Amino acid sequence: MKKIYMDYAASTPVDEKVFEEMLPFLKTSYGNPSSIHSLGVEAFDAVEEARERVAKLIHAKDDEIIFTSGGTESDNFAIKGVAYKNKDKRGGKGYNIITSSIEHPAVLETCKHLESQGFKVRYLPVDKYGIVNPDDVKTAISKDTFLVTIMFANNEIGTIEPIEEIGKITKKNDVLFHTDAVQAISTIPIDVKGLNIDLLSISSHKIYGPKGCGALYARKGVKLQPLMHGGGHEGKLRSGTYNTPGIVGLGKACEIVKERISTDAKNLKSLRDSLIKNVLKIEESYLNGHPEKRLANNAHFRFSAIEGESLNLMLDDEGIAGATGSACSSKKLQASHVLIAIGLKPEEAHGSLRLSLGRQSTKEEISIVYEKISKIVEKLRYMSPLWNR
Ligand SMILES: *Cc1c(COP(=O)(O)O)cnc(C)c1O
């Protein structure tokens, strides 16, 4: 059975060209980039070339890129790194950090941890599409605020946030602005200077690079407290021997994104729209997230009287990889915080399915997936006591 992968938002395959560039750094150019012999210099040069490629993609300077172990570390570093530098701002009446209620757990759990350390965090609500109101950001800022962290685009429902407006507000109020751009970077051109972004998180494995590697852009002048102490790599900000193959892979992945971002976005959007158009033909099916302000590769559906987990498992039996809107937390099946934040009832949230597309997606896959979903939904509803037709 031919497999159909529609979970690119969870991870992507490594691009062939990325893989080829990485190989020598696993096999022959294995020197430590910090060593002074020629094998070390070879690796050092490759790391610096990768840095340049990452910087170019977001219009940053090379020395504003810090390599990390992925999106999670970049988010942790940006938020804790800034918070620990502003410890003396704790204890006031106002919020120290402003974020949204639909962030990735890497941001939300970091903020929760900081609350336990005495920082005050405001989790802004979102509208029914998952959009943060920039006026809410403005209102929440006080003299105690040092950081606003709002994601560029949501990983579950694909909603794109008003980053430009928020950037104007943070700049005017002299507050740092961090954005988790992990999902956005491969289809939305980003100019960090033009958007007044001070800190931005990138993950390699979401953009056809290897897992376990990422980057944090930190504008020159932004002060961060290191989380990793050791040999003093990355200007003493992030110690640890360079993951040369990973970094080289991330650099190449960024270079490829820069080359094909507009064609990728255009193709994905057209595939996405045909997927959405087809699936919404199913009785009592709905689109979660914004119809237009959404990632080019994201489709997120909700079906009445359907259990998303069952739908997803039955799709898997047919060789189709999707994702449910809800994440299994501990032993209890907990409804997704994102779907609850946009106002869905837990049972509606549980009836959701995310299909995310990528470079290998085709028109044929879209029609197969639509056919299978409509059959499975019909079958599940036939057995469901909630579906009384
Ligand atoms: C995947 C993801 C992360 C985590 O990145 P890792 O590299 O897997 O740690 C963070 N934020 C968003 C929005 C993501 O989609």
Short mmCIF file of C-alpha atoms and ligand atoms in Angstrom, two decimals, residues 9-10 69-73 75 104 106 151 153 155 180 182-183 203-206 213, ligand 1:
data_model
loop_
_atom_site.label_atom_id
_atom_site.label_comp_id
_atom_site.label_asym_id
_atom_site.label_seq_id
_atom_site.Cartn_x
_atom_site.Cartn_y
_atom_site.Cartn_z
CA ALA A 9 3.54 20.10 10.56
CA ALA A 10 4.84 17.38 12.91
CA SER A 69 19.10 21.76 19.58
CA GLY A 70 15.75 22.73 18.05
CA GLY A 71 12.61 24.79 18.34
CA THR A 72 12.01 23.84 21.95
CA GLU A 73 15.44 25.01 23.08
CA ASP A 75 11.86 29.07 22.70
CA HIS A 104 3.24 25.73 21.48
CA ALA A 106 7.62 24.92 24.41
CA MET A 151 3.87 32.77 17.66
CA ALA A 153 1.64 30.93 12.99
CA ASN A 155 1.06 24.67 14.65
CA ASP A 180 8.08 31.21 17.47
CA VAL A 182 8.89 27.26 13.51
CA GLN A 183 5.78 26.62 11.39
CA SER A 203 13.53 24.33 13.97
CA SER A 204 15.39 22.32 11.33
CA HIS A 205 13.15 19.25 11.11
CA LYS A 206 10.06 21.28 10.20
CA CYS A 213 18.88 21.15 15.44
C1 LIG B 1 7.66 21.65 16.37
C2 LIG B 1 7.46 22.97 17.04
C3 LIG B 1 8.30 23.37 18.09
C4 LIG B 1 9.37 22.47 18.67
O1 LIG B 1 10.45 22.31 17.80
P1 LIG B 1 11.45 21.05 18.05
O2 LIG B 1 12.58 21.31 17.10
O3 LIG B 1 10.66 19.84 17.68
O4 LIG B 1 11.86 21.09 19.46
C5 LIG B 1 8.10 24.61 18.62
N1 LIG B 1 7.14 25.43 18.17
C6 LIG B 1 6.32 25.09 17.16
C7 LIG B 1 5.29 26.06 16.69
C8 LIG B 1 6.45 23.84 16.56
O5 LIG B 1 5.62 23.50 15.59
#
